[in-house]
Coordinates of C-alpha atoms and ligand atoms in Angstrom, one line a residue:
Y24 CA 0.0 0.0 0.0
S25 CA 1.8 3.1 -1.2
A26 CA 1.3 6.8 -1.1
F27 CA 0.3 6.5 -4.8
D28 CA -2.5 4.1 -3.9
K29 CA -3.7 6.4 -1.2
M30 CA -3.7 9.4 -3.6
R31 CA -5.5 7.4 -6.3
E32 CA -8.1 6.4 -3.7
Q33 CA -8.7 10.0 -2.8
I34 CA -9.1 11.0 -6.4
D35 CA -11.5 8.2 -7.1
R36 CA -13.5 9.1 -4.0
I37 CA -13.7 12.8 -5.1
A38 CA -14.6 11.8 -8.6
S39 CA -17.4 9.5 -7.4
Q40 CA -18.8 12.2 -5.1
I41 CA -19.4 14.7 -7.9
D42 CA -23.1 15.5 -7.8
F43 CA -23.6 18.2 -10.4
G44 CA -24.9 16.2 -13.3
T45 CA -23.5 13.7 -15.7
G46 CA -22.6 13.9 -19.3
G47 CA -20.9 17.3 -19.0
E48 CA -17.5 18.2 -20.2
H49 CA -16.3 18.4 -16.6
E50 CA -16.4 14.6 -16.7
E51 CA -13.7 14.6 -19.4
V52 CA -11.7 16.9 -17.2
I53 CA -11.9 14.6 -14.3
A54 CA -11.1 11.6 -16.5
T55 CA -8.0 13.4 -17.8
Y56 CA -7.1 14.2 -14.2
K57 CA -7.5 10.6 -13.1
M58 CA -5.4 9.5 -16.0
F59 CA -2.5 11.6 -14.7
A60 CA -3.1 10.1 -11.2
Y61 CA -2.7 6.7 -12.7
D62 CA 0.1 7.6 -15.0
E63 CA 2.8 4.9 -14.8
G64 CA 5.5 7.2 -16.2
W65 CA 5.1 9.7 -13.5
S66 CA 5.0 7.3 -10.6
R67 CA 8.0 5.4 -12.2
R68 CA 10.1 8.6 -12.4
I69 CA 9.3 9.4 -8.7
N70 CA 10.2 5.8 -7.7
E71 CA 13.5 6.0 -9.7
A72 CA 14.4 9.2 -7.9
I73 CA 13.7 7.5 -4.6
D74 CA 15.9 4.5 -5.7
S75 CA 18.7 7.0 -6.4
G76 CA 18.7 7.9 -2.7
L77 CA 16.3 10.7 -2.3
T78 CA 13.6 10.9 0.3
A79 CA 10.1 10.5 -1.0
E80 CA 9.4 14.2 -0.5
A81 CA 12.6 15.3 -2.4
A82 CA 11.8 12.8 -5.1
I83 CA 8.3 14.2 -5.7
E84 CA 9.7 17.8 -5.7
R85 CA 12.5 16.9 -8.1
V86 CA 10.2 15.2 -10.6
Q87 CA 7.8 18.1 -10.4
Q88 CA 10.6 20.6 -10.9
R89 CA 11.8 18.9 -14.0
T90 CA 8.3 18.6 -15.4
R91 CA 7.7 22.3 -14.7
M92 CA 10.9 23.2 -16.5
R93 CA 10.0 21.2 -19.5
M94 CA 6.5 22.6 -19.6
R95 CA 7.6 26.2 -19.2
Q96 CA 9.4 26.1 -22.5
I97 CA 6.1 25.3 -24.2
D98 CA 3.8 28.3 -24.5
D99 CA 0.5 26.6 -24.6
P100 CA -2.5 27.4 -22.3
L101 CA -3.8 23.9 -22.5
L102 CA -0.6 22.3 -21.6
A103 CA -0.4 24.8 -18.8
D104 CA -3.8 23.5 -17.6
R105 CA -2.5 20.0 -17.6
M106 CA 0.6 21.2 -15.7
H107 CA -1.7 22.5 -13.0
D108 CA -3.4 19.2 -12.7
L109 CA 0.0 17.6 -12.2
E110 CA 0.9 20.2 -9.6
D111 CA -2.3 19.5 -7.8
L112 CA -1.5 15.8 -7.7
S113 CA 2.1 16.4 -6.6
N114 CA 1.0 18.5 -3.7
R115 CA -1.5 15.9 -2.8
L116 CA 1.2 13.2 -2.8
L117 CA 3.5 15.4 -0.8
R118 CA 0.8 15.9 1.9
I119 CA 0.3 12.2 2.1
V120 CA 4.0 11.2 2.4
S121 CA 4.6 14.0 5.0
G122 CA 1.6 12.8 7.0
Q123 CA 0.0 16.2 6.7
M124 CA -3.3 15.0 5.6
S125 CA -5.6 18.0 5.8
T126 CA -6.1 20.5 3.0
A127 CA -7.5 24.0 3.2
A128 CA -10.8 22.5 2.1
Q129 CA -10.9 20.2 5.0
L130 CA -10.5 23.0 7.5
G131 CA -14.0 24.0 6.4
L132 CA -15.4 27.2 4.9
K133 CA -17.3 30.0 6.6
R134 CA -20.6 30.8 5.0
D135 CA -20.6 32.8 1.8
S136 CA -16.8 32.5 1.2
I137 CA -14.8 33.6 -1.7
L138 CA -11.7 31.5 -2.2
I139 CA -8.5 33.2 -3.3
A140 CA -5.6 31.1 -4.6
R141 CA -2.7 31.3 -6.9
N142 CA -4.2 28.3 -8.7
L143 CA -6.4 25.3 -8.1
G144 CA -6.6 21.9 -9.5
P145 CA -10.1 20.6 -10.4
A146 CA -10.0 18.1 -7.6
E147 CA -9.0 20.7 -5.1
L148 CA -12.0 22.7 -6.0
L149 CA -14.3 19.7 -5.7
E150 CA -13.2 19.3 -2.1
Y151 CA -14.8 22.5 -1.0
D152 CA -18.3 22.7 0.3
K153 CA -20.2 24.0 -2.7
R154 CA -23.0 25.4 -0.5
R155 CA -20.7 27.7 1.3
L156 CA -18.5 28.7 -1.7
R157 CA -19.7 31.8 -3.4
G158 CA -16.8 32.4 -5.8
V159 CA -13.2 31.8 -6.7
V160 CA -10.5 34.3 -7.6
L161 CA -7.3 33.0 -9.0
E162 CA -4.0 34.7 -9.8
E163 CA -3.5 32.4 -12.7
G164 CA -6.0 30.3 -14.6
S165 CA -7.6 31.1 -18.0
L166 CA -10.9 30.7 -19.6
T167 CA -9.9 27.2 -20.8
A168 CA -8.4 26.2 -17.5
H169 CA -9.8 22.9 -16.2
V170 CA -10.7 24.4 -12.8
V171 CA -12.8 27.0 -14.6
I172 CA -14.7 24.4 -16.6
V173 CA -15.4 22.4 -13.4
A174 CA -16.5 25.6 -11.6
R175 CA -18.8 26.4 -14.4
A176 CA -20.4 23.0 -14.1
M177 CA -20.8 23.6 -10.3
G178 CA -22.4 27.0 -11.0
I179 CA -19.6 28.9 -9.1
P180 CA -18.4 32.2 -10.6
V181 CA -14.6 32.2 -11.1
L182 CA -12.3 35.1 -12.0
G183 CA -8.9 34.2 -13.3
R184 CA -5.7 36.1 -14.0
V185 CA -6.0 38.6 -11.1
R186 CA -2.4 39.2 -10.4
G187 CA -1.3 40.0 -6.9
I188 CA -4.7 39.4 -5.3
R189 CA -3.4 37.1 -2.6
H190 CA -1.3 39.9 -1.1
K191 CA -4.1 42.4 -1.2
V192 CA -6.7 40.3 0.7
R193 CA -6.7 39.2 4.3
D194 CA -8.8 36.4 5.7
G195 CA -12.2 37.8 6.6
D196 CA -12.1 40.7 4.2
M197 CA -15.3 41.6 2.4
L198 CA -15.1 41.1 -1.4
L199 CA -17.5 42.1 -4.2
L200 CA -17.0 39.7 -7.1
N201 CA -18.5 40.3 -10.5
A202 CA -17.3 37.5 -12.8
D203 CA -19.4 38.8 -15.7
D204 CA -17.6 42.2 -15.6
K205 CA -14.3 40.5 -14.6
S206 CA -14.0 42.7 -11.5
V207 CA -13.3 42.2 -7.9
I208 CA -13.4 44.9 -5.2
V209 CA -11.6 44.3 -2.0
R210 CA -12.9 46.0 1.2
P211 CA -15.4 48.1 -0.6
S212 CA -16.6 51.4 0.7
S213 CA -20.2 51.6 1.6
A214 CA -20.8 53.6 -1.6
A215 CA -19.1 51.0 -3.7
E216 CA -21.2 48.3 -2.0
E217 CA -24.4 50.3 -2.7
I218 CA -23.5 50.6 -6.4
F219 CA -22.7 46.9 -6.6
Q220 CA -26.1 46.1 -5.0
H221 CA -27.9 48.4 -7.5
D222 CA -26.0 46.9 -10.3
L223 CA -26.8 43.4 -9.2
I224 CA -30.5 44.2 -9.0
D225 CA -30.3 45.8 -12.4
R226 CA -28.6 42.8 -13.8
Q227 CA -31.2 40.4 -12.3
K228 CA -34.0 42.5 -13.7
K229 CA -32.4 42.4 -17.2
K230 CA -31.8 38.7 -16.9
A231 CA -35.4 38.1 -16.0
R232 CA -36.5 40.2 -18.9
Y233 CA -34.3 38.4 -21.3
A234 CA -35.5 35.1 -19.9
S235 CA -39.1 36.2 -20.4
M236 CA -38.2 36.9 -24.1
R237 CA -36.9 33.4 -24.6
D238 CA -39.9 32.3 -26.8
A239 CA -40.5 35.7 -28.4
A240 CA -39.7 35.9 -32.1
S241 CA -36.5 37.5 -33.2
V242 CA -38.0 40.0 -35.6
T243 CA -37.6 43.7 -36.2
T244 CA -40.4 46.2 -35.6
D245 CA -41.2 46.1 -39.3
G246 CA -41.4 42.3 -39.3
V247 CA -38.0 41.2 -40.7
P248 CA -36.7 38.0 -39.0
V249 CA -33.1 37.7 -37.8
T250 CA -32.1 34.2 -37.0
L251 CA -30.2 33.9 -33.7
M252 CA -28.0 30.8 -33.1
I253 CA -25.3 30.1 -30.6
N254 CA -21.7 29.2 -30.7
A255 CA -20.8 26.0 -28.8
G256 CA -17.9 23.5 -28.4
L257 CA -18.6 21.6 -25.3
R258 CA -21.4 19.2 -24.5
D259 CA -22.4 21.5 -21.6
D260 CA -22.9 24.4 -24.0
M261 CA -25.8 22.5 -25.6
S262 CA -28.2 23.2 -22.7
A263 CA -28.0 26.9 -23.7
L264 CA -30.2 26.1 -26.7
A265 CA -33.1 25.6 -24.3
T266 CA -32.3 28.4 -21.9
T267 CA -31.8 31.0 -24.6
G268 CA -34.4 29.9 -27.1
A269 CA -31.8 30.1 -29.9
E270 CA -32.7 28.5 -33.2
G271 CA -29.7 26.2 -33.4
V272 CA -25.9 26.0 -33.1
G273 CA -24.4 28.2 -35.9
L274 CA -20.8 27.2 -35.0
F275 CA -19.8 24.1 -33.2
R276 CA -16.1 24.3 -32.6
T277 CA -15.1 20.6 -32.8
E278 CA -11.5 21.3 -31.9
F279 CA -12.5 21.9 -28.2
Q280 CA -12.9 18.1 -27.7
F281 CA -9.4 17.6 -29.1
L282 CA -8.0 20.4 -27.0
I283 CA -9.2 19.1 -23.6
S284 CA -8.2 15.6 -24.3
A285 CA -4.8 14.2 -23.4
T286 CA -4.6 12.0 -26.5
L287 CA -6.1 12.2 -30.0
P288 CA -9.8 11.3 -29.7
Q289 CA -10.4 8.1 -31.7
R290 CA -13.1 8.0 -34.3
E291 CA -15.6 6.0 -32.2
R292 CA -15.3 8.5 -29.4
Q293 CA -15.8 11.4 -31.8
Q294 CA -18.8 9.8 -33.2
R295 CA -20.4 9.2 -29.8
F296 CA -19.7 12.8 -28.9
Y297 CA -21.2 14.2 -32.1
R298 CA -24.3 12.0 -31.7
D299 CA -24.7 13.2 -28.1
V300 CA -24.5 16.8 -29.4
L301 CA -27.2 16.1 -32.1
D302 CA -29.4 14.4 -29.5
A303 CA -29.1 17.3 -27.2
A304 CA -30.0 19.7 -30.0
G305 CA -33.2 17.7 -30.9
D306 CA -34.9 19.4 -33.9
K307 CA -32.5 22.3 -34.0
P308 CA -29.7 22.3 -36.5
V309 CA -26.0 22.1 -35.5
I310 CA -23.3 23.3 -37.8
F311 CA -20.2 21.3 -37.1
R312 CA -17.0 23.1 -38.0
T313 CA -14.2 20.6 -38.9
L314 CA -11.0 20.9 -36.9
D315 CA -9.6 24.4 -36.5
I316 CA -6.3 23.6 -34.9
G317 CA -2.9 25.1 -35.4
G318 CA -2.2 28.8 -34.9
D319 CA -2.8 29.4 -31.2
K320 CA -4.7 26.1 -30.7
V321 CA -1.9 23.6 -30.7
L322 CA -2.5 20.0 -29.8
P323 CA 0.1 18.6 -27.5
Y324 CA 0.1 15.2 -29.4
L325 CA 0.7 17.0 -32.7
K326 CA 3.2 19.3 -31.2
D327 CA 6.3 17.8 -33.0
E328 CA 4.7 18.4 -36.4
A329 CA 3.7 21.9 -35.8
S330 CA 7.3 23.2 -35.8
E331 CA 7.8 26.7 -34.4
E332 CA 6.1 29.1 -36.7
E333 CA 7.0 32.8 -37.1
N334 CA 3.4 33.8 -37.7
P335 CA 1.1 31.0 -36.4
A336 CA -2.1 32.9 -37.2
L337 CA -1.0 33.0 -40.9
G338 CA 0.5 29.5 -40.6
W339 CA -0.3 25.9 -41.0
R340 CA -3.7 25.8 -39.4
A341 CA -7.3 24.9 -39.8
L342 CA -8.2 23.5 -43.2
R343 CA -4.6 23.7 -44.4
L344 CA -3.5 21.4 -41.7
S345 CA -6.6 19.1 -42.1
L346 CA -6.0 18.7 -45.9
D347 CA -2.3 17.8 -45.3
H348 CA -3.4 15.4 -42.5
A349 CA -6.1 13.6 -44.6
G350 CA -6.2 10.8 -42.0
L351 CA -7.3 13.1 -39.3
M352 CA -10.0 14.7 -41.5
K353 CA -11.2 11.3 -42.9
A354 CA -11.7 10.1 -39.3
Q355 CA -13.7 13.2 -38.4
A356 CA -15.7 13.1 -41.6
R357 CA -16.7 9.4 -41.0
A358 CA -17.5 10.2 -37.3
L359 CA -19.8 13.1 -38.3
I360 CA -21.5 11.2 -41.1
E361 CA -22.2 8.2 -38.9
A362 CA -23.3 10.3 -36.0
A363 CA -25.9 12.1 -38.3
A364 CA -27.3 8.8 -39.8
G365 CA -30.9 9.4 -40.6
R366 CA -30.7 13.2 -39.9
T367 CA -29.4 16.3 -41.5
L368 CA -25.6 16.9 -41.2
N369 CA -24.3 20.5 -41.5
V370 CA -20.6 20.7 -42.0
M371 CA -18.5 23.8 -42.3
F372 CA -14.8 24.2 -43.2
P373 CA -12.7 26.8 -41.5
M374 CA -10.1 29.1 -43.1
V375 CA -11.1 28.4 -46.7
S376 CA -8.8 30.7 -48.7
E377 CA -9.6 29.4 -52.2
P378 CA -12.6 27.5 -53.7
W379 CA -10.4 24.5 -54.5
E380 CA -9.7 23.9 -50.9
F381 CA -13.4 23.6 -50.3
D382 CA -13.6 21.1 -53.2
A383 CA -10.7 19.0 -51.6
A384 CA -12.4 19.0 -48.2
K385 CA -15.8 18.0 -49.6
A386 CA -14.1 15.2 -51.6
I387 CA -13.0 13.7 -48.3
F388 CA -16.6 13.6 -47.1
D389 CA -17.7 12.2 -50.5
G390 CA -15.1 9.5 -50.2
Q391 CA -16.4 8.5 -46.7
I392 CA -20.0 8.5 -47.9
A393 CA -19.1 6.2 -50.9
F394 CA -17.3 3.9 -48.5
L395 CA -20.2 3.8 -46.0
N396 CA -22.7 3.4 -48.8
K397 CA -20.9 0.3 -50.0
Q398 CA -21.1 -1.1 -46.5
K399 CA -24.9 -0.5 -46.6
K400 CA -24.6 1.8 -43.6
L401 CA -27.4 4.2 -42.8
L402 CA -26.4 7.7 -44.1
P403 CA -27.6 11.2 -43.2
N404 CA -30.8 12.2 -45.0
K405 CA -29.1 15.3 -46.2
I406 CA -25.7 16.9 -45.9
R407 CA -25.4 20.7 -46.2
Y408 CA -21.9 22.1 -46.7
G409 CA -20.6 25.5 -45.8
A410 CA -17.5 27.5 -45.7
M411 CA -16.2 30.1 -43.3
L412 CA -15.2 33.4 -44.7
E413 CA -12.4 34.6 -42.6
V414 CA -9.5 34.9 -45.1
P415 CA -10.1 38.1 -47.1
A416 CA -8.9 36.5 -50.3
L417 CA -12.0 34.3 -50.5
A418 CA -14.2 37.3 -51.0
E419 CA -12.6 37.7 -54.4
T420 CA -13.6 34.3 -55.6
L421 CA -17.1 34.0 -54.2
D422 CA -18.6 33.7 -57.6
I423 CA -16.8 30.4 -57.9
L424 CA -17.5 29.2 -54.4
L425 CA -21.1 30.2 -53.9
P426 CA -22.7 27.7 -56.4
K427 CA -21.0 24.9 -54.4
I428 CA -22.2 25.7 -50.9
N429 CA -25.4 25.9 -48.9
F430 CA -24.1 28.4 -46.3
L431 CA -21.4 30.9 -45.7
S432 CA -20.3 32.0 -42.2
I433 CA -18.3 35.1 -41.7
G434 CA -15.7 34.7 -38.9
T435 CA -15.1 38.2 -37.9
N436 CA -12.5 37.2 -35.3
D437 CA -10.0 36.1 -37.9
L438 CA -11.3 38.3 -40.6
T439 CA -10.6 41.5 -38.7
Q440 CA -7.1 40.4 -37.8
F441 CA -6.4 39.7 -41.5
L442 CA -8.1 42.9 -42.8
F443 CA -6.2 45.1 -40.4
A444 CA -3.0 43.0 -40.2
A445 CA -3.4 43.1 -36.5
D446 CA -2.8 40.0 -34.3
R447 CA -6.0 39.2 -32.5
A448 CA -4.0 37.9 -29.5
D449 CA -1.9 41.0 -29.0
P450 CA -3.3 43.1 -26.1
R451 CA -1.6 46.2 -27.5
L452 CA -3.7 46.0 -30.6
A453 CA -7.0 44.9 -28.9
E454 CA -8.4 48.4 -28.7
R455 CA -6.8 49.9 -31.8
Y456 CA -9.2 48.9 -34.5
D457 CA -12.9 49.1 -34.1
W458 CA -15.3 46.5 -35.5
L459 CA -17.5 49.5 -36.3
S460 CA -15.0 50.7 -38.9
P461 CA -15.9 51.5 -42.5
A462 CA -13.3 48.9 -43.7
I463 CA -14.9 46.0 -42.0
L464 CA -18.5 47.0 -42.5
R465 CA -18.0 47.8 -46.2
F466 CA -16.2 44.5 -46.6
I467 CA -19.1 42.6 -45.1
R468 CA -21.7 44.6 -47.1
R469 CA -19.8 43.7 -50.3
V470 CA -19.8 40.0 -49.3
V471 CA -23.6 40.1 -48.7
K472 CA -24.1 41.8 -52.1
A473 CA -22.1 39.1 -53.8
T474 CA -24.3 36.4 -52.3
E475 CA -27.5 37.9 -53.8
G476 CA -29.1 35.6 -56.3
H477 CA -27.5 32.5 -54.8
D478 CA -29.3 30.0 -52.6
V479 CA -26.8 30.5 -49.7
D480 CA -27.4 31.4 -46.1
V481 CA -25.0 34.1 -44.9
A482 CA -24.2 34.4 -41.2
V483 CA -21.7 36.1 -38.9
C484 CA -20.3 33.8 -36.3
G485 CA -17.5 35.9 -34.7
E486 CA -17.7 37.7 -31.4
M487 CA -18.7 40.9 -33.2
G488 CA -22.2 39.6 -33.7
G489 CA -22.7 39.2 -29.9
R490 CA -22.4 42.9 -29.2
T491 CA -25.6 45.0 -29.6
L492 CA -24.2 47.9 -31.5
E493 CA -22.1 45.8 -33.8
A494 CA -25.0 43.4 -34.4
L495 CA -27.2 46.4 -35.3
A496 CA -24.6 47.6 -37.8
L497 CA -24.4 44.0 -39.3
I498 CA -28.2 43.9 -39.7
G499 CA -27.8 47.3 -41.4
V500 CA -25.4 45.9 -44.0
G501 CA -27.8 43.0 -44.8
I502 CA -27.0 40.2 -42.3
H503 CA -30.0 38.2 -41.2
R504 CA -28.3 35.5 -39.3
L505 CA -26.0 35.7 -36.2
S506 CA -24.3 32.9 -34.3
I507 CA -23.3 34.3 -31.0
T508 CA -22.2 33.4 -27.5
P509 CA -25.2 32.2 -25.5
A510 CA -25.1 35.1 -23.0
A511 CA -25.6 37.5 -25.8
V512 CA -28.9 36.0 -27.1
G513 CA -31.1 38.0 -24.7
P514 CA -29.5 41.5 -25.3
I515 CA -29.3 41.0 -29.1
K516 CA -32.9 39.9 -29.3
A517 CA -34.0 42.9 -27.3
M518 CA -32.0 45.1 -29.7
I519 CA -33.6 43.4 -32.8
R520 CA -37.1 43.7 -31.4
S521 CA -36.7 47.4 -31.0
T522 CA -35.1 48.1 -34.4
N523 CA -36.8 49.1 -37.6
H524 CA -35.1 47.2 -40.4
S525 CA -35.5 49.6 -43.3
D526 CA -34.3 52.5 -41.1
I527 CA -31.1 50.8 -40.0
R528 CA -30.4 49.7 -43.6
A529 CA -30.8 53.3 -44.8
K530 CA -28.7 54.6 -41.8
M531 CA -25.8 52.2 -42.5
D532 CA -25.8 53.2 -46.2
E533 CA -25.6 56.8 -45.1
L534 CA -22.8 56.1 -42.6
L535 CA -20.8 53.9 -44.9
N536 CA -21.1 56.1 -48.0
A537 CA -19.6 59.1 -46.2
P538 CA -17.9 57.8 -43.1
T539 CA -16.8 59.9 -40.2
E540 CA -13.8 58.9 -38.0
N541 CA -16.0 57.8 -35.2
L542 CA -18.7 55.6 -36.6
R543 CA -19.4 54.1 -33.2
E544 CA -20.3 57.5 -31.8
S545 CA -22.6 58.3 -34.7
L546 CA -24.4 55.0 -34.6
T547 CA -24.8 55.1 -30.8
A548 CA -26.4 58.5 -31.0
W549 CA -28.7 57.4 -33.8
A550 CA -29.7 54.2 -32.0
N551 CA -30.5 56.2 -28.8
S552 CA -32.6 58.6 -30.8
Q553 CA -34.6 55.7 -32.2
G554 CA -35.2 54.1 -28.9
I555 CA -33.2 51.0 -29.9
E556 CA -32.1 48.9 -26.9
I557 CA -28.4 48.7 -27.1
G558 CA -27.9 47.8 -23.5
Ligands
LIG609 C1 -13.7 33.5 -36.2 O1 -12.6 33.5 -36.6 O2 -14.4 34.6 -36.3 C2 -14.4 32.4 -35.6 C3 -15.6 32.4 -35.4 O3 -13.6 31.3 -35.4 P1 -12.5 31.1 -34.2 O4 -12.8 32.3 -33.2 O5 -12.8 29.8 -33.6 O6 -11.3 31.3 -35.0
LIG610 MG1 -11.5 31.7 -37.0

């Protein structure tokens, strides 16, 4: 009976006590975490260090230090998350061998506590009493961090990347945490507390209003419908279809499943996952985007191949990588086709730069269909194909592409970085170019014009569509479909239901034909004068 056994027992016990629903992505996180706990390589390295004469404590520390050093050289948030899992396990092991069994969690929490930490592992979080824990503030952590995913499943607000917070807060201090606004106030003045309370009530009112609009139609005051769909990528996200009343998933980022997994998801596992997603969507359509990896989304198990690139955003990513890795794409195509047997399958390819790339990608799907047909397998009733327009070059060849596709989705996140030649991940550039710029809006207006006369749905699926003023401008240049983050559905619907379609069309033409430097200001003033709800 070793310390390893004891640690594994603890992990198994924690995992089995999880009581916030099954079938969520947090289960995959826990599974990955467990996999580390049972990792033979890790325990062997520690045992070898002990055999070389170190004490158990020193051996654990040494192995952890080496791992840390190796991982530090890799600049990858997902690997960093796995590193935190390992740190969590190492600390647990250390506590066991040093006989110091209790953790902070076991000391108990006072009521309405906010937990402050440098970082947390998912299992550490699970040890806390969820009824007393009101929030978590971490100095590290990111949106994709495992602990954040688990916290979300537990319904606990988390704020990550708050540098230096541990030194500013003493035990027992009052904190005001607003995870939506990414703010935390330490030892608030009574004025600040009052504002916070007001704000909270305001938010709750708004939330209630948005919730009451769930089943209301998304149409303008002059009766023009605007289809609202959501962006998703995790199984947990699918419940947002019901809570928001969205009409479908306009962008399902399939790479998320690959990113949270420690090893390449095999075809059968992908197929089960896609089928679960379709089941969860019921009658509503789901547009699956094929793998968009590379660039900033590097898979640890493909790491060796993605050699260091000078400009990863312009590099070997998305469809480019998939076409060179036909095996990967074939497996995904087969999994998607099998998962959608007897239903409609919507597939979309990312980063299409030239129409021939679309042809090549579709040929892979055609090949899988022919194969499954020969095997007399049940196929989807219908397959609809689409492309993302996020590389500006594609706009110049739409006449060739449009007859081949059923839908086009404008990815404004990448599109803007390419139009302005401004890295979307560079914080110094984040505020520099406005989505409400003549360049972007004229570009999109031109794309919409090019699609006239073709039987192709045009949508916007970047973050831009989830902001009220930006969405208003998009509707003004002829967009009738938005795929947005679930939290934005309510505010965007409220905006649409207070907008007159022909007025915004005319206004946008006016603003774009003779632009001023600050389009945002002009549009805001106009929207307010029209009584449009822009939040
Ligand atoms: C986009 O580029 O706008 C987009 C929706 O895709 P992603 O953010 O996943 O690159
Ligand atoms: Mg993109």
